[in-house]
Structures are given as C-alpha cells and as structure tokens.
PDB file of C-alpha atoms in Angstrom:
ATOM      1  CA  MET A  13     -70.746 199.325-102.268  1.00  0.00           C
ATOM      2  CA  SER A  14     -68.240 198.017-100.625  1.00  0.00           C
ATOM      3  CA  ALA A  15     -67.972 194.440 -99.152  1.00  0.00           C
ATOM      4  CA  THR A  16     -67.523 196.198 -95.686  1.00  0.00           C
ATOM      5  CA  ASP A  17     -70.647 198.690 -96.391  1.00  0.00           C
ATOM      6  CA  ALA A  18     -73.008 195.213 -96.970  1.00  0.00           C
ATOM      7  CA  VAL A  19     -71.940 193.657 -93.948  1.00  0.00           C
ATOM      8  CA  ASP A  20     -71.936 196.873 -92.018  1.00  0.00           C
ATOM      9  CA  PHE A  21     -75.664 197.273 -93.478  1.00  0.00           C
ATOM     10  CA  TRP A  22     -76.700 193.809 -92.542  1.00  0.00           C
ATOM     11  CA  ASP A  23     -75.209 193.751 -89.234  1.00  0.00           C
ATOM     12  CA  GLY A  24     -77.069 196.692 -88.367  1.00  0.00           C
ATOM     13  CA  VAL A  25     -80.493 195.819 -89.525  1.00  0.00           C
ATOM     14  CA  TYR A  26     -79.973 192.454 -87.032  1.00  0.00           C
ATOM     15  CA  ALA A  27     -78.675 194.539 -84.412  1.00  0.00           C
ATOM     16  CA  ALA A  28     -81.096 196.924 -84.196  1.00  0.00           C
ATOM     17  CA  ARG A  29     -83.705 193.791 -83.758  1.00  0.00           C
ATOM     18  CA  PRO A  30     -84.476 192.671 -80.820  1.00  0.00           C
ATOM     19  CA  ALA A  31     -83.559 188.913 -80.650  1.00  0.00           C
ATOM     20  CA  VAL A  32     -86.456 186.506 -81.754  1.00  0.00           C
ATOM     21  CA  ALA A  33     -86.756 184.313 -78.595  1.00  0.00           C
ATOM     22  CA  GLU A  34     -88.371 181.085 -81.612  1.00  0.00           C
ATOM     23  CA  PRO A  35     -87.569 181.765 -85.057  1.00  0.00           C
ATOM     24  CA  ARG A  36     -90.097 180.970 -87.396  1.00  0.00           C
ATOM     25  CA  PRO A  37     -89.905 178.847 -90.559  1.00  0.00           C
ATOM     26  CA  ASN A  38     -91.221 180.485 -93.863  1.00  0.00           C
ATOM     27  CA  GLU A  39     -94.450 179.138 -95.013  1.00  0.00           C
ATOM     28  CA  ARG A  40     -93.033 177.724 -98.202  1.00  0.00           C
ATOM     29  CA  LEU A  41     -90.620 175.861 -97.038  1.00  0.00           C
ATOM     30  CA  VAL A  42     -92.706 173.898 -95.019  1.00  0.00           C
ATOM     31  CA  GLU A  43     -95.655 173.111 -97.483  1.00  0.00           C
ATOM     32  CA  THR A  44     -92.159 172.251 -99.655  1.00  0.00           C
ATOM     33  CA  VAL A  45     -90.051 170.221 -97.468  1.00  0.00           C
ATOM     34  CA  ALA A  46     -92.421 168.421 -94.921  1.00  0.00           C
ATOM     35  CA  GLU A  47     -92.950 165.266 -96.609  1.00  0.00           C
ATOM     36  CA  LEU A  48     -89.218 164.820 -98.179  1.00  0.00           C
ATOM     37  CA  PRO A  49     -86.628 162.523 -96.490  1.00  0.00           C
ATOM     38  CA  PRO A  50     -84.072 164.032 -94.263  1.00  0.00           C
ATOM     39  CA  GLY A  51     -80.333 164.605 -95.171  1.00  0.00           C
ATOM     40  CA  ASP A  52     -78.063 167.574 -95.873  1.00  0.00           C
ATOM     41  CA  ALA A  53     -79.304 171.282 -96.155  1.00  0.00           C
ATOM     42  CA  LEU A  54     -78.017 174.457 -97.149  1.00  0.00           C
ATOM     43  CA  ASP A  55     -79.933 177.732 -95.983  1.00  0.00           C
ATOM     44  CA  LEU A  56     -78.619 180.709 -97.616  1.00  0.00           C
ATOM     45  CA  GLY A  57     -79.209 184.026 -96.366  1.00  0.00           C
ATOM     46  CA  CYS A  58     -80.343 182.115 -93.170  1.00  0.00           C
ATOM     47  CA  GLY A  59     -81.319 185.598 -90.802  1.00  0.00           C
ATOM     48  CA  GLU A  60     -82.430 184.338 -87.552  1.00  0.00           C
ATOM     49  CA  GLY A  61     -82.707 180.924 -88.280  1.00  0.00           C
ATOM     50  CA  GLY A  62     -86.339 179.917 -88.667  1.00  0.00           C
ATOM     51  CA  ASP A  63     -85.738 177.761 -91.605  1.00  0.00           C
ATOM     52  CA  SER A  64     -82.609 176.139 -90.679  1.00  0.00           C
ATOM     53  CA  LEU A  65     -84.261 175.548 -87.054  1.00  0.00           C
ATOM     54  CA  TRP A  66     -87.183 173.465 -88.817  1.00  0.00           C
ATOM     55  CA  LEU A  67     -85.221 171.570 -90.639  1.00  0.00           C
ATOM     56  CA  ALA A  68     -82.776 170.243 -87.739  1.00  0.00           C
ATOM     57  CA  ARG A  69     -85.912 169.456 -85.569  1.00  0.00           C
ATOM     58  CA  ARG A  70     -86.964 166.989 -88.610  1.00  0.00           C
ATOM     59  CA  GLY A  71     -83.052 165.826 -88.974  1.00  0.00           C
ATOM     60  CA  TRP A  72     -82.074 167.404 -91.794  1.00  0.00           C
ATOM     61  CA  ARG A  73     -78.085 168.510 -91.352  1.00  0.00           C
ATOM     62  CA  VAL A  74     -77.925 172.243 -91.648  1.00  0.00           C
ATOM     63  CA  THR A  75     -75.636 174.210 -93.157  1.00  0.00           C
ATOM     64  CA  ALA A  76     -76.906 178.052 -92.579  1.00  0.00           C
ATOM     65  CA  VAL A  77     -74.648 181.245 -93.630  1.00  0.00           C
ATOM     66  CA  ASP A  78     -75.803 184.815 -94.024  1.00  0.00           C
ATOM     67  CA  ILE A  79     -73.273 187.909 -94.608  1.00  0.00           C
ATOM     68  CA  SER A  80     -74.286 189.130 -91.085  1.00  0.00           C
ATOM     69  CA  ALA A  81     -72.516 187.509 -88.626  1.00  0.00           C
ATOM     70  CA  VAL A  82     -74.922 188.867 -85.770  1.00  0.00           C
ATOM     71  CA  ALA A  83     -77.276 186.570 -87.622  1.00  0.00           C
ATOM     72  CA  ALA A  84     -75.109 183.334 -88.013  1.00  0.00           C
ATOM     73  CA  GLU A  85     -74.196 184.277 -84.098  1.00  0.00           C
ATOM     74  CA  ARG A  86     -77.762 184.372 -83.202  1.00  0.00           C
ATOM     75  CA  LEU A  87     -78.645 181.208 -85.306  1.00  0.00           C
ATOM     76  CA  THR A  88     -75.872 179.064 -83.553  1.00  0.00           C
ATOM     77  CA  GLY A  89     -77.325 180.161 -80.109  1.00  0.00           C
ATOM     78  CA  HIS A  90     -80.742 178.701 -80.894  1.00  0.00           C
ATOM     79  CA  ALA A  91     -79.551 175.356 -82.465  1.00  0.00           C
ATOM     80  CA  ARG A  92     -77.474 175.372 -79.019  1.00  0.00           C
ATOM     81  CA  SER A  93     -80.176 176.021 -76.795  1.00  0.00           C
ATOM     82  CA  HIS A  94     -82.708 173.309 -78.285  1.00  0.00           C
ATOM     83  CA  GLY A  95     -80.271 171.275 -78.494  1.00  0.00           C
ATOM     84  CA  LEU A  96     -79.976 170.848 -82.098  1.00  0.00           C
ATOM     85  CA  GLY A  97     -76.141 172.015 -81.873  1.00  0.00           C
ATOM     86  CA  ASP A  98     -74.639 168.914 -83.609  1.00  0.00           C
ATOM     87  CA  LEU A  99     -77.526 169.503 -86.275  1.00  0.00           C
ATOM     88  CA  VAL A 100     -76.980 173.075 -87.269  1.00  0.00           C
ATOM     89  CA  ARG A 101     -73.736 174.924 -88.239  1.00  0.00           C
ATOM     90  CA  ALA A 102     -73.789 178.643 -89.188  1.00  0.00           C
ATOM     91  CA  ALA A 103     -71.281 180.630 -90.872  1.00  0.00           C
ATOM     92  CA  ARG A 104     -70.912 184.318 -92.387  1.00  0.00           C
ATOM     93  CA  HIS A 105     -70.615 184.471 -95.604  1.00  0.00           C
ATOM     94  CA  ASP A 106     -70.749 187.338 -98.797  1.00  0.00           C
ATOM     95  CA  LEU A 107     -71.622 185.175-101.109  1.00  0.00           C
ATOM     96  CA  ARG A 108     -69.975 187.464-104.159  1.00  0.00           C
ATOM     97  CA  ASP A 109     -66.783 186.149-102.841  1.00  0.00           C
ATOM     98  CA  SER A 110     -67.491 182.889-101.193  1.00  0.00           C
ATOM     99  CA  PHE A 111     -69.660 179.777-101.171  1.00  0.00           C
ATOM    100  CA  PRO A 112     -70.327 177.162 -98.399  1.00  0.00           C
ATOM    101  CA  GLU A 113     -68.253 173.544 -99.629  1.00  0.00           C
ATOM    102  CA  GLY A 114     -70.389 170.166 -99.462  1.00  0.00           C
ATOM    103  CA  ARG A 115     -73.179 168.821-101.661  1.00  0.00           C
ATOM    104  CA  PHE A 116     -76.663 169.047-100.406  1.00  0.00           C
ATOM    105  CA  ASP A 117     -79.960 167.690-101.103  1.00  0.00           C
ATOM    106  CA  LEU A 118     -81.871 170.729-100.352  1.00  0.00           C
ATOM    107  CA  VAL A 119     -80.555 174.134-101.033  1.00  0.00           C
ATOM    108  CA  CYS A 120     -83.111 176.563 -99.579  1.00  0.00           C
ATOM    109  CA  ALA A 121     -82.780 180.741-100.690  1.00  0.00           C
ATOM    110  CA  HIS A 122     -85.651 183.196 -99.247  1.00  0.00           C
ATOM    111  CA  TYR A 123     -86.231 186.318 -99.793  1.00  0.00           C
ATOM    112  CA  LEU A 124     -81.689 186.883-100.601  1.00  0.00           C
ATOM    113  CA  HIS A 125     -82.607 190.284-101.972  1.00  0.00           C
ATOM    114  CA  THR A 126     -80.045 193.165-100.933  1.00  0.00           C
ATOM    115  CA  PRO A 127     -79.560 196.559-101.921  1.00  0.00           C
ATOM    116  CA  PHE A 128     -75.687 196.110-102.736  1.00  0.00           C
ATOM    117  CA  ASP A 129     -74.761 194.556-105.465  1.00  0.00           C
ATOM    118  CA  LEU A 130     -74.843 190.621-105.983  1.00  0.00           C
ATOM    119  CA  ASP A 131     -74.777 188.129-109.060  1.00  0.00           C
ATOM    120  CA  ARG A 132     -78.081 186.114-107.650  1.00  0.00           C
ATOM    121  CA  SER A 133     -78.156 184.370-110.898  1.00  0.00           C
ATOM    122  CA  ALA A 134     -74.379 183.305-110.672  1.00  0.00           C
ATOM    123  CA  VAL A 135     -74.983 182.619-106.619  1.00  0.00           C
ATOM    124  CA  LEU A 136     -78.213 180.158-107.657  1.00  0.00           C
ATOM    125  CA  ARG A 137     -76.372 178.484-110.564  1.00  0.00           C
ATOM    126  CA  THR A 138     -73.837 177.467-108.018  1.00  0.00           C
ATOM    127  CA  ALA A 139     -76.018 175.936-105.236  1.00  0.00           C
ATOM    128  CA  ALA A 140     -78.002 174.327-108.525  1.00  0.00           C
ATOM    129  CA  HIS A 141     -74.173 172.760-108.808  1.00  0.00           C
ATOM    130  CA  ALA A 142     -73.958 171.721-104.982  1.00  0.00           C
ATOM    131  CA  LEU A 143     -77.124 169.505-105.050  1.00  0.00           C
ATOM    132  CA  ARG A 144     -76.967 165.697-105.134  1.00  0.00           C
ATOM    133  CA  PRO A 145     -79.081 163.969-107.938  1.00  0.00           C
ATOM    134  CA  GLY A 146     -82.635 164.561-106.242  1.00  0.00           C
ATOM    135  CA  GLY A 147     -81.485 167.349-104.705  1.00  0.00           C
ATOM    136  CA  ARG A 148     -83.981 170.402-104.780  1.00  0.00           C
ATOM    137  CA  LEU A 149     -82.947 173.903-104.452  1.00  0.00           C
ATOM    138  CA  LEU A 150     -85.748 175.923-103.169  1.00  0.00           C
ATOM    139  CA  VAL A 151     -86.132 179.545-104.123  1.00  0.00           C
ATOM    140  CA  VAL A 152     -88.596 182.180-102.425  1.00  0.00           C
ATOM    141  CA  ASP A 153     -88.735 185.757-103.521  1.00  0.00           C
ATOM    142  CA  HIS A 154     -90.878 188.757-103.192  1.00  0.00           C
ATOM    143  CA  GLY A 155     -93.336 189.152-105.393  1.00  0.00           C
ATOM    144  CA  SER A 156     -94.569 192.299-103.757  1.00  0.00           C
ATOM    145  CA  THR A 157     -93.339 194.836-101.316  1.00  0.00           C
ATOM    146  CA  ALA A 158     -94.676 194.544 -97.261  1.00  0.00           C
ATOM    147  CA  PRO A 159     -95.563 197.549 -96.034  1.00  0.00           C
ATOM    148  CA  TRP A 160     -92.531 197.411 -93.599  1.00  0.00           C
ATOM    149  CA  SER A 161     -89.888 196.324 -96.364  1.00  0.00           C
ATOM    150  CA  TRP A 162     -86.650 197.911 -95.980  1.00  0.00           C
ATOM    151  CA  ASN A 163     -87.396 198.600-100.013  1.00  0.00           C
ATOM    152  CA  GLN A 164     -90.179 201.008-100.767  1.00  0.00           C
ATOM    153  CA  ASP A 165     -89.214 201.917-104.147  1.00  0.00           C
ATOM    154  CA  PRO A 166     -92.249 201.877-106.352  1.00  0.00           C
ATOM    155  CA  ASP A 167     -90.556 201.126-109.647  1.00  0.00           C
ATOM    156  CA  VAL A 168     -88.870 198.076-107.939  1.00  0.00           C
ATOM    157  CA  ARG A 169     -89.655 194.793-110.531  1.00  0.00           C
ATOM    158  CA  HIS A 170     -90.306 191.480-109.441  1.00  0.00           C
ATOM    159  CA  PRO A 171     -88.911 188.953-111.732  1.00  0.00           C
ATOM    160  CA  ASN A 172     -91.249 185.866-112.149  1.00  0.00           C
ATOM    161  CA  PRO A 173     -90.063 182.436-111.319  1.00  0.00           C
ATOM    162  CA  ARG A 174     -89.602 181.391-114.688  1.00  0.00           C
ATOM    163  CA  GLU A 175     -87.868 184.333-115.366  1.00  0.00           C
ATOM    164  CA  VAL A 176     -85.494 183.884-112.291  1.00  0.00           C
ATOM    165  CA  ALA A 177     -85.094 179.882-113.545  1.00  0.00           C
ATOM    166  CA  ALA A 178     -83.967 181.372-117.339  1.00  0.00           C
ATOM    167  CA  GLY A 179     -81.585 183.615-115.437  1.00  0.00           C
ATOM    168  CA  ILE A 180     -79.987 180.798-113.770  1.00  0.00           C
ATOM    169  CA  GLY A 181     -79.737 178.954-117.110  1.00  0.00           C
ATOM    170  CA  LEU A 182     -79.566 175.267-115.902  1.00  0.00           C
ATOM    171  CA  ASP A 183     -79.211 172.453-118.736  1.00  0.00           C
ATOM    172  CA  PRO A 184     -82.870 171.033-118.479  1.00  0.00           C
ATOM    173  CA  ALA A 185     -81.101 167.375-119.765  1.00  0.00           C
ATOM    174  CA  ALA A 186     -79.838 167.680-115.564  1.00  0.00           C
ATOM    175  CA  TRP A 187     -82.541 169.717-114.037  1.00  0.00           C
ATOM    176  CA  ALA A 188     -85.957 170.153-114.090  1.00  0.00           C
ATOM    177  CA  VAL A 189     -88.831 173.122-112.702  1.00  0.00           C
ATOM    178  CA  GLU A 190     -91.108 170.892-110.721  1.00  0.00           C
ATOM    179  CA  ARG A 191     -92.432 174.249-109.579  1.00  0.00           C
ATOM    180  CA  ALA A 192     -92.899 178.395-110.614  1.00  0.00           C
ATOM    181  CA  ASP A 193     -95.903 179.918-109.113  1.00  0.00           C
ATOM    182  CA  ALA A 194     -96.953 182.924-107.128  1.00  0.00           C
ATOM    183  CA  PRO A 195     -99.564 182.443-104.586  1.00  0.00           C
ATOM    184  CA  ARG A 196    -100.198 184.924-101.952  1.00  0.00           C
ATOM    185  CA  ARG A 197    -100.347 184.881 -98.166  1.00  0.00           C
ATOM    186  CA  THR A 198    -101.123 187.261 -95.027  1.00  0.00           C
ATOM    187  CA  ALA A 199     -97.555 188.107 -93.596  1.00  0.00           C
ATOM    188  CA  THR A 200     -97.210 189.373 -89.981  1.00  0.00           C
ATOM    189  CA  GLY A 201     -94.595 192.492 -90.042  1.00  0.00           C
ATOM    190  CA  PRO A 202     -93.209 194.472 -86.818  1.00  0.00           C
ATOM    191  CA  GLY A 203     -95.604 194.975 -83.733  1.00  0.00           C
ATOM    192  CA  GLY A 204     -98.209 192.274 -85.547  1.00  0.00           C
ATOM    193  CA  ARG A 205     -98.703 194.758 -88.472  1.00  0.00           C
ATOM    194  CA  THR A 206    -100.254 192.352 -90.987  1.00  0.00           C
ATOM    195  CA  ALA A 207    -100.707 192.490 -95.079  1.00  0.00           C
ATOM    196  CA  GLU A 208    -101.409 190.104 -98.012  1.00  0.00           C
ATOM    197  CA  VAL A 209     -97.851 189.639-100.153  1.00  0.00           C
ATOM    198  CA  VAL A 210     -97.055 187.450-103.157  1.00  0.00           C
ATOM    199  CA  ASP A 211     -94.444 185.276-102.762  1.00  0.00           C
ATOM    200  CA  HIS A 212     -92.894 183.376-106.343  1.00  0.00           C
ATOM    201  CA  VAL A 213     -91.389 180.062-105.681  1.00  0.00           C
ATOM    202  CA  LEU A 214     -89.227 178.215-107.839  1.00  0.00           C
ATOM    203  CA  LEU A 215     -88.259 174.937-107.487  1.00  0.00           C
ATOM    204  CA  ILE A 216     -85.971 172.889-109.087  1.00  0.00           C
ATOM    205  CA  ARG A 217     -84.901 169.591-109.038  1.00  0.00           C
ATOM    206  CA  ARG A 218     -81.802 167.786-110.041  1.00  0.00           C
ATOM    207  CA  THR A 219     -82.207 164.834-112.378  1.00  0.00           C
ATOM    208  CA  ALA A 220     -78.747 163.942-113.357  1.00  0.00           C
TER     209      ALA A 220
END
C-alpha cells in the first residue's frame, strides 16, 4: 500500500471521530514521567495530543508528530486554546520517510501500530539516537486486543518488551533498559465501554 493510502486511512480515522474536548494522557506516560524534570520531548504518533498537552502543562517543550494532518491540526488547536502554543509544536510526519530534527530528553511512542508497512525498529532506533545522554525512550505497545481496536485479527501477535528492545538493537554500553514489563489496566473505549487490557512497556535510558 502507498504512502497516500496510509495518510488517507489515518486522516479518515480521525475525521470520523468527533474532536475530543479534553484529550487525556496515557496512563503509562503519567506513571513514568511525573517525577522527571521537564526538558525537550518528542511525541511520536501524537494523535489528538493528550500526552503532548500533559507534558506541556508540566513545562516540557514538545515536538508532536503524526501521519494524520487532521490529528496534528487538532492538537495545534488544543494547545492554543489552553495557552500552550509556545510549548507544543505539532506537525505531520510519515515516519517511513522523515523524522523530526532535534535532540530530546524524552521520546515517547504510545501504541505506534499501523496496518501499513512501517519499520518500527528502525524508527525507534532513530528515536533512541535522538536522545541526549540521560534521556529516555518510552515505548508502550498493545499487549492484547481491545474489543474496539481497528485490528481484530485473532492471529495477531504482540511482541513482548524484551523482543522489542532486541529488535531495536542498541549498544548496551550506551543504552540501558530500565523497565520491560506487561501491566494490566482497565481501558475505556468509544461510548464509555470498558475492558481489561495488557500494555507492553519498554523504557530505555541513554547512558552515554
């Protein structure tokens, strides 16, 4: 499938949803980052921006990217309406072809899954190399399929965090895995529907 197909698909996903009045941050971001000092953050696959807005409210300078221009434009509007326009810069990027410039203290990638071809390991490797020493890469993946997920393939396999880390292939002399686990939580989907889901959480820190 072409790049145009991917853009059209994700633009369609967001355009079909009413804009969220107050996007919420992901639980794993909050529990991981709440005690860190603010710096420069990169939000990969930002969606409508709950994570980016939460970070900006805590003083982080956020670069937020998504393949969907609809999502990026909605985040820009949210940031301006909340007085966070100076701290959040949202833009459309197809991570198959381009990666944001800069050095970061935090890169987060929550549920960076797609039905289109994407070399995720290469993207996450580039993200790790964009960290400053001491910076962290937080990768949160689906460890189970929610009833409302766009991917209901019964044969889908969810690689565990250690497998994801091995796929990125970082030098242990310069990057250290700080967390690799699979916690459960109660998720809320469209219409308020709830289900227990599993998250695969990987946290890597650049040590040198």
